[in-house]
Coordinates of N, CA and C in Angstrom, one line a residue:
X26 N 51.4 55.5 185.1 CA 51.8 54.7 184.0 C 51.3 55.3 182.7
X27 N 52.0 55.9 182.0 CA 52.0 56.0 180.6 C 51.6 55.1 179.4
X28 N 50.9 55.3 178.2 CA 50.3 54.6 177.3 C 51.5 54.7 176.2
X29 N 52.1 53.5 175.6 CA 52.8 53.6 174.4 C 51.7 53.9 172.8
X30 N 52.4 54.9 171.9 CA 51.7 54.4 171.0 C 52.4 54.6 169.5
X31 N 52.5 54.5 168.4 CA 53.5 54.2 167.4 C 52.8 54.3 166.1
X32 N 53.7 55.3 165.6 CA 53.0 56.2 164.5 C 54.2 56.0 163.3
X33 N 53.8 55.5 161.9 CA 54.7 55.3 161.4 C 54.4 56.4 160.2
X34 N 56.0 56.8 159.8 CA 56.4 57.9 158.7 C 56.9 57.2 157.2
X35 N 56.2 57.5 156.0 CA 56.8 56.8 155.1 C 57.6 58.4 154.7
X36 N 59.0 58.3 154.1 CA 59.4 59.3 153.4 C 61.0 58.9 152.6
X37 N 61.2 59.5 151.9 CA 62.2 59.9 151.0 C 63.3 60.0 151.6
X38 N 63.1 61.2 152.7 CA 64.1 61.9 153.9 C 63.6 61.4 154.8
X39 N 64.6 61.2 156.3 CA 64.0 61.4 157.2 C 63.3 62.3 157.9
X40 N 62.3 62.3 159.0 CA 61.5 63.5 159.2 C 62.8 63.9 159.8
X41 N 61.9 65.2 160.4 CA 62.7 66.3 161.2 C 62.3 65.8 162.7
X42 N 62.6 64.9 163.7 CA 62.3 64.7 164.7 C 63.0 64.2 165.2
X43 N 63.5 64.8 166.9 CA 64.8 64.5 167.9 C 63.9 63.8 169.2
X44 N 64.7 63.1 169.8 CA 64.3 62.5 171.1 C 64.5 63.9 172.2
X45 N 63.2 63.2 172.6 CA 62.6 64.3 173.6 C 62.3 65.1 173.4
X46 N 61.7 65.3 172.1 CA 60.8 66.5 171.5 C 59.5 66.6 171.7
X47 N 58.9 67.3 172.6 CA 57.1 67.2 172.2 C 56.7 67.3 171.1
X48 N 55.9 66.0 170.5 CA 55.0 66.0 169.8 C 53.6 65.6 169.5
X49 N 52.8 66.8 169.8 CA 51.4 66.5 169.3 C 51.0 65.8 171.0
X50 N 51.8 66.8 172.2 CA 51.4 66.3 172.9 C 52.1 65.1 174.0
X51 N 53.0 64.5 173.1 CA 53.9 63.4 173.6 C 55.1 63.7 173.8
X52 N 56.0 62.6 174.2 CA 57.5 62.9 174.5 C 57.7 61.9 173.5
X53 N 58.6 62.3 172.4 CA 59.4 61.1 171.8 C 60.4 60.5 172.2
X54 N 60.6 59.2 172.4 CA 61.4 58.7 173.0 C 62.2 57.2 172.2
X55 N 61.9 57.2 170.8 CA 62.5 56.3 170.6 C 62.1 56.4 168.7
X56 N 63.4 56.6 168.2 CA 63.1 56.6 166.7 C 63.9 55.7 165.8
X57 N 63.4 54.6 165.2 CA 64.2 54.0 164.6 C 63.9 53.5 162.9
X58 N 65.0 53.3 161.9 CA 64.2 52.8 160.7 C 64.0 51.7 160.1
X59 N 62.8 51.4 159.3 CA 62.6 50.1 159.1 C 63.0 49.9 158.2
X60 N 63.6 48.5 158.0 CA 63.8 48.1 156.6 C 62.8 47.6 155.9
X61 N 62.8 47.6 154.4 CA 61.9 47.1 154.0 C 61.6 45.9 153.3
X62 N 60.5 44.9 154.0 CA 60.6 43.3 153.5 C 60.6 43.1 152.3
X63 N 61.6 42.1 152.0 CA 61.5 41.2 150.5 C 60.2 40.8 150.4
X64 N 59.5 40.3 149.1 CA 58.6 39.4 149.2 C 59.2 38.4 147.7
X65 N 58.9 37.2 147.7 CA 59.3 36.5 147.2 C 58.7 36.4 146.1
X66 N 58.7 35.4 144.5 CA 58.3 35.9 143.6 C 57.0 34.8 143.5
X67 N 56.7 33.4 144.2 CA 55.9 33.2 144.9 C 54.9 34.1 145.4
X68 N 54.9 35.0 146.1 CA 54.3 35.1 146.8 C 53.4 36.8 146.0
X69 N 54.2 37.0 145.3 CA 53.6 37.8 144.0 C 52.8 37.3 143.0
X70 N 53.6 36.1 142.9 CA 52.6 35.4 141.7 C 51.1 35.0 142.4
X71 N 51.0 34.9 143.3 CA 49.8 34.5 143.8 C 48.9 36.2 144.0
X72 N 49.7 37.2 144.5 CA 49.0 38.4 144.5 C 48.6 38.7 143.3
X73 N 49.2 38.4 142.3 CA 49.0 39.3 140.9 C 48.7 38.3 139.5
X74 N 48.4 37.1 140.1 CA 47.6 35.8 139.8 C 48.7 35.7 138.4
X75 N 49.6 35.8 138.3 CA 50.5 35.5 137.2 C 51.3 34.2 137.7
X76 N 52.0 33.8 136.7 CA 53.1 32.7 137.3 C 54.4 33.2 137.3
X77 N 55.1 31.8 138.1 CA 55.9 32.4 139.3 C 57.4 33.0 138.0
X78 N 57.6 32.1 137.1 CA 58.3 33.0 135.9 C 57.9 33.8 134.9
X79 N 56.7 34.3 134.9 CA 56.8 35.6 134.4 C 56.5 37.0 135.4
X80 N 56.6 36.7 136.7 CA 57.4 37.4 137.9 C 58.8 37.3 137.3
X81 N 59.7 36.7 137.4 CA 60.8 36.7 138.0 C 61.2 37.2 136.5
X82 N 60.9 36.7 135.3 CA 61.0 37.8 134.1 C 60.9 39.5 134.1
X83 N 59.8 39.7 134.6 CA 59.5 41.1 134.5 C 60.3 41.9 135.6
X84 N 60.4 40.9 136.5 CA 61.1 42.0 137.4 C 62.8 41.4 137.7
X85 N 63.3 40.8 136.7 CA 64.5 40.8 137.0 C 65.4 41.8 137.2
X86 N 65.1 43.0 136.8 CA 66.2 44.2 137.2 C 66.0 44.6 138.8
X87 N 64.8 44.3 139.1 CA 65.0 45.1 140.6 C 65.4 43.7 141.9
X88 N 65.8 42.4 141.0 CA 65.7 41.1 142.1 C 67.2 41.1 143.3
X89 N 66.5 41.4 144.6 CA 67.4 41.5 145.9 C 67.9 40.3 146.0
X90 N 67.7 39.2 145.9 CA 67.9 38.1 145.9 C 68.9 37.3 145.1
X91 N 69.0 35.8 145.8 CA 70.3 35.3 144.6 C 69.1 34.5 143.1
X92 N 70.0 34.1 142.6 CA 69.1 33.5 141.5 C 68.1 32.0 141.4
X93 N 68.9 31.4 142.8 CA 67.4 30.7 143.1 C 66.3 31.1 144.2
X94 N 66.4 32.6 145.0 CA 65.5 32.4 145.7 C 65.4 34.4 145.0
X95 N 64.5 34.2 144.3 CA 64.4 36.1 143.9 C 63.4 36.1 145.1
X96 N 64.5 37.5 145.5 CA 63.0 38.4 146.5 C 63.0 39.8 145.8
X97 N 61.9 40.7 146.1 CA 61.6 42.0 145.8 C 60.7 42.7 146.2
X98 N 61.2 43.9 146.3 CA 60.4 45.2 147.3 C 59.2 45.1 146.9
X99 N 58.6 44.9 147.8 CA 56.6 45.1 147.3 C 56.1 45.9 146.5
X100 N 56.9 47.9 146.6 CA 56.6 48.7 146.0 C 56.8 48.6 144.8
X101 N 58.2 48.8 144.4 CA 58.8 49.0 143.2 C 58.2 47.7 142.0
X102 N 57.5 46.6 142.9 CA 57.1 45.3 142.0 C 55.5 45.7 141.4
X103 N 54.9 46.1 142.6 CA 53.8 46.9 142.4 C 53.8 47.9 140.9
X104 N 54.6 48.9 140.9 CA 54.4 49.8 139.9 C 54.6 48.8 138.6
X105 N 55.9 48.1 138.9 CA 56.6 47.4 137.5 C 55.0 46.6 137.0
X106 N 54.6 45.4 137.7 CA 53.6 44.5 137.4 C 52.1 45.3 137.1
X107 N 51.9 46.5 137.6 CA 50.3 47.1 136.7 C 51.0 48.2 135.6
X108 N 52.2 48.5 135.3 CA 51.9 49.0 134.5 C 51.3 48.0 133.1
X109 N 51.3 49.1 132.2 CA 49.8 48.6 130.7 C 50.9 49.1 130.0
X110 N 51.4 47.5 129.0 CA 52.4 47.3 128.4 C 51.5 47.9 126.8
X111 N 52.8 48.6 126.2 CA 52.5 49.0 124.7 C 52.0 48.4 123.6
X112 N 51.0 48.3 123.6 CA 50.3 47.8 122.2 C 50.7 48.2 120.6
X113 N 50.6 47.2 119.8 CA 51.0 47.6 118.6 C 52.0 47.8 118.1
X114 N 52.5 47.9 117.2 CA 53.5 48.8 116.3 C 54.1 50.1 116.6
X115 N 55.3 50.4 116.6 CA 55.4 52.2 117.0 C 55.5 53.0 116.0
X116 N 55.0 53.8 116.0 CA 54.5 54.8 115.1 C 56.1 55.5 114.1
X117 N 55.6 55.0 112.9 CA 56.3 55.6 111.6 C 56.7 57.1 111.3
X118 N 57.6 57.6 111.8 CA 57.2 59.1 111.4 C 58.0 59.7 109.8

């Protein structure tokens, strides 16, 4: 009896790997992709201690969702919500 064990790949592209390929030792035998979870603007606002509409402000361009229930990719909410918004005036040239 054989041990299962499950190694996950983040990428861009898919890797380069066929069933029933040795790798690292093993037999691959099963490759599939995952989608990736909504998370709701709830459930941000509580990560990123903001409220639940100035979530769903900032990140209206990327909302998967309909307009009463926004959901959004963890990642892409991540970058939007730390970036360090512009201070000041913009420069006169």
């Amino acid at each position: 009896m054989s041990t299962k064990y499950l190694i996950t790949v983040e990428s861009d592209t898919p890797p380069q790997i066929t069933l029933g390929q040795n790798l690292f030792g093993g037999i691959v035998k099963e490759l599939k992709e995952v989608d990736v979870e909504l998370v709701s603007a709830a459930h941000l606002a509580k990560l990123y201690n903001l409220s639940v509409t100035t979530i769903r402000d900032r990140l209206a361009s990327i909302n998967q969702g309909t307009q009463g229930k926004c959901l959004y990719d963890p990642k892409l909410a991540r970058t939007l919500l730390t970036q360090k918004p512009k201070k000041g005036r913009p420069r006169v040239n």
